[in-house]
N, CA, C and O atoms as a printed pandas DataFrame, in Angstrom:
     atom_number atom_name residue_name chain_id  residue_number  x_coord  y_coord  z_coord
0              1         N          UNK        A               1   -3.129   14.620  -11.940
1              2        CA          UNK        A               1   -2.753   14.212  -10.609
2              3         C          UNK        A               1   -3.497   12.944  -10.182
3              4         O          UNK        A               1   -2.956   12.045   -9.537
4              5         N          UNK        A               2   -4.495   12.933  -10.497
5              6        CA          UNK        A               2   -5.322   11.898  -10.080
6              7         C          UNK        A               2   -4.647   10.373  -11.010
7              8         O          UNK        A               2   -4.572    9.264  -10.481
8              9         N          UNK        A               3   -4.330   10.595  -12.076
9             10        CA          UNK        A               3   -3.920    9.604  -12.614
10            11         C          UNK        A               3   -2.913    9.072  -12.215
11            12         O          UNK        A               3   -2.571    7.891  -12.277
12            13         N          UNK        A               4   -2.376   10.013  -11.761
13            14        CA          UNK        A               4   -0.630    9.255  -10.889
14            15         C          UNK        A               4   -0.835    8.656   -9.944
15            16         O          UNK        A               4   -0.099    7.672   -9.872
16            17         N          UNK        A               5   -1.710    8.796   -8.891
17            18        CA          UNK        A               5   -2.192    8.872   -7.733
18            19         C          UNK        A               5   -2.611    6.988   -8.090
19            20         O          UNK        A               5   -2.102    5.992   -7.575
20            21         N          UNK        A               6   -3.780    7.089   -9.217
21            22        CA          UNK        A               6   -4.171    5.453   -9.578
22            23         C          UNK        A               6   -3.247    4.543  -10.020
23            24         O          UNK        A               6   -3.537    3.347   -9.998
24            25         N          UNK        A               7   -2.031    4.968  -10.473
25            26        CA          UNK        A               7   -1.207    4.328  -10.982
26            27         C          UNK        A               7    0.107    4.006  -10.115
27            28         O          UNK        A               7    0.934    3.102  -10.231
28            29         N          UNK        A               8    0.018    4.895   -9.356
29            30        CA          UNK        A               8    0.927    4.190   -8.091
30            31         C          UNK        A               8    0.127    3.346   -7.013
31            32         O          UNK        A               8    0.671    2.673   -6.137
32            33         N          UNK        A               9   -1.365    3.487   -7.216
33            34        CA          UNK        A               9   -1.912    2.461   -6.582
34            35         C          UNK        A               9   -1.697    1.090   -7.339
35            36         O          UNK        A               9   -1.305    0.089   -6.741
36            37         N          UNK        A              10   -2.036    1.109   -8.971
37            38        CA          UNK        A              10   -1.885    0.122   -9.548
38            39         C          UNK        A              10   -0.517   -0.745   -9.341
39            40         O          UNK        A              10   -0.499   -1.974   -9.404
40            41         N          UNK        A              11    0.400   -0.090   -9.135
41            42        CA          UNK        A              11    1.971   -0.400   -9.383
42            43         C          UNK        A              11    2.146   -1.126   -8.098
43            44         O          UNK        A              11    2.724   -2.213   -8.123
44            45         N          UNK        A              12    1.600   -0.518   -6.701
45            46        CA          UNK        A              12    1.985   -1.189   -5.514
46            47         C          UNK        A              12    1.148   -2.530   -5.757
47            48         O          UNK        A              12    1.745   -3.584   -5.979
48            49         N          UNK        A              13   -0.219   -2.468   -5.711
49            50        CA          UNK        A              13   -1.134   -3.717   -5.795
50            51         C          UNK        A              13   -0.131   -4.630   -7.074
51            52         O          UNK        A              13    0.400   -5.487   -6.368
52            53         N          UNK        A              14    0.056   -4.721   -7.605
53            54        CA          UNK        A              14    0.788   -5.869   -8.880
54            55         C          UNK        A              14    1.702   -6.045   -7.944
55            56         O          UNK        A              14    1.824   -7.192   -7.512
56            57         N          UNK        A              15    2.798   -4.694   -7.249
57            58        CA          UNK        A              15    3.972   -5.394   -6.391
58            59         C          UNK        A              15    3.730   -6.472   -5.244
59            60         O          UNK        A              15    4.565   -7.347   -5.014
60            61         N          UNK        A              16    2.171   -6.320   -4.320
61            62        CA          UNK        A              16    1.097   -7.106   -3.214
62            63         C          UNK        A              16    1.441   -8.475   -3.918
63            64         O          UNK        A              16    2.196   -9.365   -3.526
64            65         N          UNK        A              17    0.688   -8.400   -5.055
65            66        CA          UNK        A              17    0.433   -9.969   -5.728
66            67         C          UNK        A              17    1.490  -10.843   -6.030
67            68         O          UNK        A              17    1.680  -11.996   -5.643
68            69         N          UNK        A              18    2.353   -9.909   -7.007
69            70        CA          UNK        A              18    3.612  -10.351   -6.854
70            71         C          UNK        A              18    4.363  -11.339   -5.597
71            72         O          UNK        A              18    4.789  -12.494   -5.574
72            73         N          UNK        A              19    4.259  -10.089   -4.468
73            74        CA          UNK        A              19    5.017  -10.682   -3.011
74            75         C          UNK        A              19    4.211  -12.000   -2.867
75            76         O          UNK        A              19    4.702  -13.127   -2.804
76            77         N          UNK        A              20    3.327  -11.783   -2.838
77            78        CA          UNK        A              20    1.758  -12.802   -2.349
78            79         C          UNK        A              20    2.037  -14.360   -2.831
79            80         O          UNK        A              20    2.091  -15.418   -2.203
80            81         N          UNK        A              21    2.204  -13.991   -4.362
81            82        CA          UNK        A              21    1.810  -15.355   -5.126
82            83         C          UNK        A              21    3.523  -16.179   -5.164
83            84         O          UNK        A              21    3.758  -17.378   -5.010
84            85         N          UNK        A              22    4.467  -15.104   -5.408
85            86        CA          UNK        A              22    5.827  -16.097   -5.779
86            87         C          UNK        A              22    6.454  -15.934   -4.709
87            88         O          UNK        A              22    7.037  -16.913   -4.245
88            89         N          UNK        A              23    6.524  -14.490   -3.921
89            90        CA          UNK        A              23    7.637  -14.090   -2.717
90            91         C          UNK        A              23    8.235  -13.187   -3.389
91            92         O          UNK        A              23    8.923  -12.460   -2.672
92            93         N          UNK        A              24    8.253  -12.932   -4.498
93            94        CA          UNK        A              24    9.355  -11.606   -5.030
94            95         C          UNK        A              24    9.200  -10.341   -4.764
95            96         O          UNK        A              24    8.146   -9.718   -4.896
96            97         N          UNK        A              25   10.316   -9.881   -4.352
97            98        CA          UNK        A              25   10.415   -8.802   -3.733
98            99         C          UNK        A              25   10.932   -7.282   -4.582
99           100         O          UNK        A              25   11.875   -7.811   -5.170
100          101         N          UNK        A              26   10.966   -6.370   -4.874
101          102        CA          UNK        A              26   11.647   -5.348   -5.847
102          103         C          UNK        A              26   13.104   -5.501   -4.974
103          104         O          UNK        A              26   13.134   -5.745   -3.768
104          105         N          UNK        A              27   14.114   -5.336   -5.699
105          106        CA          UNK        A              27   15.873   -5.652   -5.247
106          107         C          UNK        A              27   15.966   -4.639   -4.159
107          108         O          UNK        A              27   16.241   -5.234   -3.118
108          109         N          UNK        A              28   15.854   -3.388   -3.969
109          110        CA          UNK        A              28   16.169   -2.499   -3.083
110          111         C          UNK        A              28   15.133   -2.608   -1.889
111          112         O          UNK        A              28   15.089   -1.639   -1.131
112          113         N          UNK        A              29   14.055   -3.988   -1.566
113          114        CA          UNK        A              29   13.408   -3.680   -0.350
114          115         C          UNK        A              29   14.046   -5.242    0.107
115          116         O          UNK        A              29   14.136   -5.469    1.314
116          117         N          UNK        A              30   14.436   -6.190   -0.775
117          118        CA          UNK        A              30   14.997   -7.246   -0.492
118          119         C          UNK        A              30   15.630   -7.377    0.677
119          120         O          UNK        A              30   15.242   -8.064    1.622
120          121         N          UNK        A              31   17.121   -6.377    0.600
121          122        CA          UNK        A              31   17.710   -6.853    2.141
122          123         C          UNK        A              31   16.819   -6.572    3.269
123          124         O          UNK        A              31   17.128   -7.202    4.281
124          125         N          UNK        A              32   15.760   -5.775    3.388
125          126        CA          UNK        A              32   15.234   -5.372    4.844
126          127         C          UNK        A              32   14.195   -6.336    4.568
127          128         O          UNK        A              32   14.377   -7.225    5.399
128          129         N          UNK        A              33   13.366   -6.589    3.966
129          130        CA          UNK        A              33   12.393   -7.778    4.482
130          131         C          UNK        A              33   12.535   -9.116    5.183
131          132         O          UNK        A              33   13.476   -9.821    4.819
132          133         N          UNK        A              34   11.951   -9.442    5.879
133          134        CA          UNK        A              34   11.893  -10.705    7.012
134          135         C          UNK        A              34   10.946  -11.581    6.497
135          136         O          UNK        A              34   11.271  -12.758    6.344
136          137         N          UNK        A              35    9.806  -11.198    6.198
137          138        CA          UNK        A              35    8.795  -11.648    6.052
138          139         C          UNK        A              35    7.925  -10.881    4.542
139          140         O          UNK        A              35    7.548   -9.710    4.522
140          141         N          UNK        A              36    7.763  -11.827    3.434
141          142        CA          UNK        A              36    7.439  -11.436    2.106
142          143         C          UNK        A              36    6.063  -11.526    2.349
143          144         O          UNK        A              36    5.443  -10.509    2.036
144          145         N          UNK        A              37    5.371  -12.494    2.839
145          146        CA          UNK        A              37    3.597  -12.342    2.701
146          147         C          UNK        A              37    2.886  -11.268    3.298
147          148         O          UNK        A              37    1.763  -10.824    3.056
148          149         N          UNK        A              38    3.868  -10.885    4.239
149          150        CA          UNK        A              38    3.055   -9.355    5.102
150          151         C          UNK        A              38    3.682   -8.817    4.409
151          152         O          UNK        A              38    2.885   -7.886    4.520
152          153         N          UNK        A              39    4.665   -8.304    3.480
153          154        CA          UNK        A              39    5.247   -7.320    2.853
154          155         C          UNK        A              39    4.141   -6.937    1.733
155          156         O          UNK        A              39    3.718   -5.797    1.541
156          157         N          UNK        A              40    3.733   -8.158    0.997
157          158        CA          UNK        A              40    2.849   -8.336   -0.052
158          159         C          UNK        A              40    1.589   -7.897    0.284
159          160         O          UNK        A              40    1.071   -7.080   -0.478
160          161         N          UNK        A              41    0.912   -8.302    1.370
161          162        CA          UNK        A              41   -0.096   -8.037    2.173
162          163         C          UNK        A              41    0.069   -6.252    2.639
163          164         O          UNK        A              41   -0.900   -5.525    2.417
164          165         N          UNK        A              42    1.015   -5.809    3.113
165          166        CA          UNK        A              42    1.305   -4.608    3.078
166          167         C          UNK        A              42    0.914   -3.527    1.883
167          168         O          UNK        A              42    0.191   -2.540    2.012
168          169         N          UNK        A              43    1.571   -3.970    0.719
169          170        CA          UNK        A              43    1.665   -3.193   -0.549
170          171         C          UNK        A              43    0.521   -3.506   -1.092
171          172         O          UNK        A              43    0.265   -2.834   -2.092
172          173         N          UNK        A              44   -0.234   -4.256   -0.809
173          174        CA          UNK        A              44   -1.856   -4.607   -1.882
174          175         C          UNK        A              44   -2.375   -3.738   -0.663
175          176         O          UNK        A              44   -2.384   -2.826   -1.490
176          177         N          UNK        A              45   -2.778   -3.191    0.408
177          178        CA          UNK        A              45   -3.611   -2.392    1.429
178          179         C          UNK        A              45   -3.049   -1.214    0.848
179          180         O          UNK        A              45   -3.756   -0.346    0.335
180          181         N          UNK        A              46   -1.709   -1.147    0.915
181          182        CA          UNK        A              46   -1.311    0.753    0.417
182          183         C          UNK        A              46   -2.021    0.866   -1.023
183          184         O          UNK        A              46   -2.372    2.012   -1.307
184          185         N          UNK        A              47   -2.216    0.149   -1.714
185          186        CA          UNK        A              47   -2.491    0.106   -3.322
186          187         C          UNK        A              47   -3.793    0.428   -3.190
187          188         O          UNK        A              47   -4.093    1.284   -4.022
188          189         N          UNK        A              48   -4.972    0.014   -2.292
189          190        CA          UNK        A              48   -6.265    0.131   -2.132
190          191         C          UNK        A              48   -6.324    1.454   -2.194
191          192         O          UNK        A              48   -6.894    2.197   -2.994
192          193         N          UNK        A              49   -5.228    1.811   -0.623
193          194        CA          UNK        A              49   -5.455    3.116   -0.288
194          195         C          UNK        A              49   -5.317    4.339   -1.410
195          196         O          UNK        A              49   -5.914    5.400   -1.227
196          197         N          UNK        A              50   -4.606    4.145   -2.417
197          198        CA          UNK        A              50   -3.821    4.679   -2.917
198          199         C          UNK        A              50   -5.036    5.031   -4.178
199          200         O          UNK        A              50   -5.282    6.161   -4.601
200          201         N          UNK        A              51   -5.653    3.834   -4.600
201          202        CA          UNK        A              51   -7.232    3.745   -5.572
202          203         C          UNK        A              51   -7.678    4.791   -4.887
203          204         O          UNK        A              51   -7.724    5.879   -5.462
204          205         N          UNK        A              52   -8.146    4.659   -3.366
205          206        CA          UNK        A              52   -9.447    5.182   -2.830
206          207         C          UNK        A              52   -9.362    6.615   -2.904
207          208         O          UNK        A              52  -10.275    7.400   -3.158
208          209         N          UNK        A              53   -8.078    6.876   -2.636
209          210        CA          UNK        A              53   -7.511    8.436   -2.832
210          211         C          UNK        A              53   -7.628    9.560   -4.313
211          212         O          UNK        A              53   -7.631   10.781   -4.466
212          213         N          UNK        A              54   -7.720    8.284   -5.278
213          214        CA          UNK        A              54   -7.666    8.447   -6.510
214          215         C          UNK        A              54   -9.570    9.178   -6.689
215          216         O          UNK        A              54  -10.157   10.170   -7.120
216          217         N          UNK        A              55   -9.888    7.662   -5.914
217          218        CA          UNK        A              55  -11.288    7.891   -6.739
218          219         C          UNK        A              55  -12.249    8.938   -5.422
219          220         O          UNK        A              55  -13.388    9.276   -5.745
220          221         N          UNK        A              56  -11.892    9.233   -4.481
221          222        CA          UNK        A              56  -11.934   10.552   -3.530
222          223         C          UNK        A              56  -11.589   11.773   -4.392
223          224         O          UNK        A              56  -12.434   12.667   -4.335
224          225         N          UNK        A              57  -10.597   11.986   -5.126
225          226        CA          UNK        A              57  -10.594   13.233   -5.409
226          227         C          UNK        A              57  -11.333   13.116   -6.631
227          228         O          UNK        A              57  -12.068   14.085   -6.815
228          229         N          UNK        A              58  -11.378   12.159   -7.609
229          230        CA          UNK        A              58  -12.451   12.401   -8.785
230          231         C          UNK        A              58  -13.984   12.359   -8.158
231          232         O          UNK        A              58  -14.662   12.657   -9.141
232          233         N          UNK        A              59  -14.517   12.237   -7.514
233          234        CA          UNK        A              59  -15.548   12.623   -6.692
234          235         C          UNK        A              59  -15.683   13.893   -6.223
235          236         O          UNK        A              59  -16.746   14.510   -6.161
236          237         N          UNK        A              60  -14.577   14.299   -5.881
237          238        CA          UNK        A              60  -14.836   15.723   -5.076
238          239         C          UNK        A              60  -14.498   16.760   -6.427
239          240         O          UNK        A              60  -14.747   17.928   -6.129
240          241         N          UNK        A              61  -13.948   16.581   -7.955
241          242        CA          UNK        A              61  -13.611   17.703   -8.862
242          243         C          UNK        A              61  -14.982   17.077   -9.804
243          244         O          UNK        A              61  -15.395   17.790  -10.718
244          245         N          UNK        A              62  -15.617   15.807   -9.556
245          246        CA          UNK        A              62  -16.889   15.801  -10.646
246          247         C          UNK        A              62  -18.325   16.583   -9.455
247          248         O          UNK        A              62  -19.170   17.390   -9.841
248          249         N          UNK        A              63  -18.234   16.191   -8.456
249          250        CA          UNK        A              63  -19.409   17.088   -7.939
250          251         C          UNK        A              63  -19.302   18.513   -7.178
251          252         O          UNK        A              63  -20.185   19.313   -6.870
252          253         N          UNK        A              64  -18.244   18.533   -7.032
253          254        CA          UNK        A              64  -17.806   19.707   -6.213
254          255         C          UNK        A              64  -17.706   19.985   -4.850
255          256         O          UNK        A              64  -17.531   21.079   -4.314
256          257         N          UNK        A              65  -17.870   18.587   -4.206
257          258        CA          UNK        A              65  -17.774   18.302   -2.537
258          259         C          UNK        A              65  -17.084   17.549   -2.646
259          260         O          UNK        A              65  -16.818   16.798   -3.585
260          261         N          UNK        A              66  -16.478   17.729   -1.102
261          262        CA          UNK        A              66  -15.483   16.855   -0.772
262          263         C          UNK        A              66  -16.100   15.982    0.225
263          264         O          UNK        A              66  -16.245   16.674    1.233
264          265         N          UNK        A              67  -16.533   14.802    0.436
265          266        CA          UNK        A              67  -16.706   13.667    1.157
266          267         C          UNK        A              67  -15.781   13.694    2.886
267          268         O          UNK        A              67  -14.707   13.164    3.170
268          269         N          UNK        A              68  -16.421   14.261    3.491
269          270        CA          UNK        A              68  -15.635   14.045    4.805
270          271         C          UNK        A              68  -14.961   12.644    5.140
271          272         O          UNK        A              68  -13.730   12.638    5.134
272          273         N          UNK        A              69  -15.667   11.372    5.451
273          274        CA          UNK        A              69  -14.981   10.530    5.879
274          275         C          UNK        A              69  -14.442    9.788    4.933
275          276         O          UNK        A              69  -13.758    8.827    5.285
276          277         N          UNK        A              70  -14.592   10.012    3.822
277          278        CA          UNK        A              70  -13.591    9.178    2.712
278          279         C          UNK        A              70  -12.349    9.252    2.515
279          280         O          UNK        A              70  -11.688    8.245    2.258
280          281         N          UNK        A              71  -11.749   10.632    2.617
281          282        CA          UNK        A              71  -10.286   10.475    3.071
282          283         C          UNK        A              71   -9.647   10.136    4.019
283          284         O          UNK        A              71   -8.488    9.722    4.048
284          285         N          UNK        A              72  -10.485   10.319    4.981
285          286        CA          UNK        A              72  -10.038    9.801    6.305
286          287         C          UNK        A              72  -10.050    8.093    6.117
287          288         O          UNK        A              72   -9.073    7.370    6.309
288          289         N          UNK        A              73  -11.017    7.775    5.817
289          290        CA          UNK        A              73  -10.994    6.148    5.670
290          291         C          UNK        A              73   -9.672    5.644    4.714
291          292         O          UNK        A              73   -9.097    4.578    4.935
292          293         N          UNK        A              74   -9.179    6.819    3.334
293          294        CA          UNK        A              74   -8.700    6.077    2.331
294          295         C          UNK        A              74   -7.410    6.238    3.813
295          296         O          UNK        A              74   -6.890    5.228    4.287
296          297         N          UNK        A              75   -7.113    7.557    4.301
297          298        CA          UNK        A              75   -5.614    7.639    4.751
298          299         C          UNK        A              75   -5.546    6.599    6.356
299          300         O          UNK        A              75   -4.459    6.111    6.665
300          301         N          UNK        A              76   -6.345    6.444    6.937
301          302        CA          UNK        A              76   -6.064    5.091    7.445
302          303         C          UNK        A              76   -5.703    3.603    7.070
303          304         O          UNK        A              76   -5.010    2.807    7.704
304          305         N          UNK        A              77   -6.386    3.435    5.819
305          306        CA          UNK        A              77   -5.906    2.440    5.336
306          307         C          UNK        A              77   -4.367    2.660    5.161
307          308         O          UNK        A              77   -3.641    1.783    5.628
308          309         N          UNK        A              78   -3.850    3.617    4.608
309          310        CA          UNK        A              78   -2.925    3.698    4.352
310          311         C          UNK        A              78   -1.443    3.256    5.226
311          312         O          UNK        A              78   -0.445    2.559    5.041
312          313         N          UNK        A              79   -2.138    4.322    6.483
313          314        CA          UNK        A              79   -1.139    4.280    7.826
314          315         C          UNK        A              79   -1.026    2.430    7.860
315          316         O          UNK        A              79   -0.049    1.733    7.588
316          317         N          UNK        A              80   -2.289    2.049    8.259
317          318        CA          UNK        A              80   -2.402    0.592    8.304
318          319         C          UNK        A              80   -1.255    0.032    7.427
319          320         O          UNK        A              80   -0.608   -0.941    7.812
320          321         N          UNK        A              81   -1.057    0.514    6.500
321          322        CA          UNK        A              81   -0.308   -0.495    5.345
322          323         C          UNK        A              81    1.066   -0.075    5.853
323          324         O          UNK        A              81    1.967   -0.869    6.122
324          325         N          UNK        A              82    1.140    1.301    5.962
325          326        CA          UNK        A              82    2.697    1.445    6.753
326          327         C          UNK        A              82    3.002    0.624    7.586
327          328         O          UNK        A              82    4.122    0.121    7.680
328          329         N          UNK        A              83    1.810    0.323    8.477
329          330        CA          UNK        A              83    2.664   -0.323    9.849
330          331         C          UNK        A              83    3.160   -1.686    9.241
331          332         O          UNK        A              83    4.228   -2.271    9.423
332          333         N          UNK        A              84    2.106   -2.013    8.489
333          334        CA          UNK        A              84    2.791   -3.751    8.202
334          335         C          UNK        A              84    3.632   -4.116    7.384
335          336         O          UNK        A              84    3.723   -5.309    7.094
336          337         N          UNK        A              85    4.687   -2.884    6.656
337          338        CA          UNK        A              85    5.039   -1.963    6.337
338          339         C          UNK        A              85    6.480   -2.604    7.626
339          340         O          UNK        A              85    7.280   -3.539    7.586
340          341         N          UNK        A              86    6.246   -1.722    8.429
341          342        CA          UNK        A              86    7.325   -2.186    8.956
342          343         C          UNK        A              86    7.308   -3.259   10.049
343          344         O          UNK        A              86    8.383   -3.468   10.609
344          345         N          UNK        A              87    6.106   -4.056   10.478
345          346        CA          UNK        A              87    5.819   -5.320   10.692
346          347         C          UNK        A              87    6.926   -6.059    9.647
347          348         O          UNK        A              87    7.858   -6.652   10.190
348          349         N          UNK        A              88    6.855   -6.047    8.016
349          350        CA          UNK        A              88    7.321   -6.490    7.745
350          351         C          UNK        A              88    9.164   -6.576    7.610
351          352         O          UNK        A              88    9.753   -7.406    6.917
352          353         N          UNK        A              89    9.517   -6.008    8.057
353          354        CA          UNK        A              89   11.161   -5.655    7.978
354          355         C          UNK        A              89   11.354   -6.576    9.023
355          356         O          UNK        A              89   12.154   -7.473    8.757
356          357         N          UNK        A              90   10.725   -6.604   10.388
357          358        CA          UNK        A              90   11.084   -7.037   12.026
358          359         C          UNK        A              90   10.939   -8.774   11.684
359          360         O          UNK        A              90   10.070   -9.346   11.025
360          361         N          UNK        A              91   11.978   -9.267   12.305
361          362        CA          UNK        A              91   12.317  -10.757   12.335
362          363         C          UNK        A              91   10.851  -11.561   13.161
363          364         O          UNK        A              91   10.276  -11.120   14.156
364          365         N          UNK        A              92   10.630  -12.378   12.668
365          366        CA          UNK        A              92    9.579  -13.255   13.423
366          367         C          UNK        A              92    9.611  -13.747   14.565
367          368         O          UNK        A              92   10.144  -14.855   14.624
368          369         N          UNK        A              93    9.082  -13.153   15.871
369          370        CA          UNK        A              93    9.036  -13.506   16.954
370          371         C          UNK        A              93    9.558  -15.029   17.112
371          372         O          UNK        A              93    9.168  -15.965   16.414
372          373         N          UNK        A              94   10.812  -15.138   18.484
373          374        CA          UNK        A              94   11.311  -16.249   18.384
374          375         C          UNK        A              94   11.016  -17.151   20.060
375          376         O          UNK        A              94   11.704  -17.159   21.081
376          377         N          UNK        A              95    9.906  -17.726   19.782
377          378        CA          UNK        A              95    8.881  -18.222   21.267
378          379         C          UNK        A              95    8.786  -19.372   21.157
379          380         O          UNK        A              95    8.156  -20.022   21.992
């Protein structure tokens, strides 16, 4: 479990860099994005989150505690990445 967990972190972060460095987007998030650098910026924060979650639970099955605020920290990051997340879908303020 834990390995899936790192590897869908890995998979979003490459998708971050991806968005980041060229603008490319995976085909099925294409039509709803507005904005690719917060999309990219989005998916490299979920990818963190997604590590931290990883390396939270190998912490808590190598010592046998579970770390109170570390999940909480990894799953905020997370929410965070949702929102920009859908920050990124919404058209760029027109002022």
């Amino acid at each position: 479990m834990i390995f899936v967990i790192a590897a869908l972190g890995l998979v979003l972060g490459a998708g971050g860099i991806a968005a980041l460095r060229t603008g490319w987007i995976l085909p099925w998030h294409r039509r709803h994005v507005r904005r690719p650098v917060l999309h990219g910026w989005a998916l490299l924060i979920m990818g963190v989150a997604f590590a931290a979650q990883a390396a939270v639970l190998r912490i808590s099955f190598e010592s046998g505690r579970l770390p109170q605020t570390l999940p909480l920290a990894a799953s905020g990051i997370l929410v965070a990445g949702v929102l920009l997340l859908g920050l990124a879908q919404r058209g760029p303020s027109r002022r």
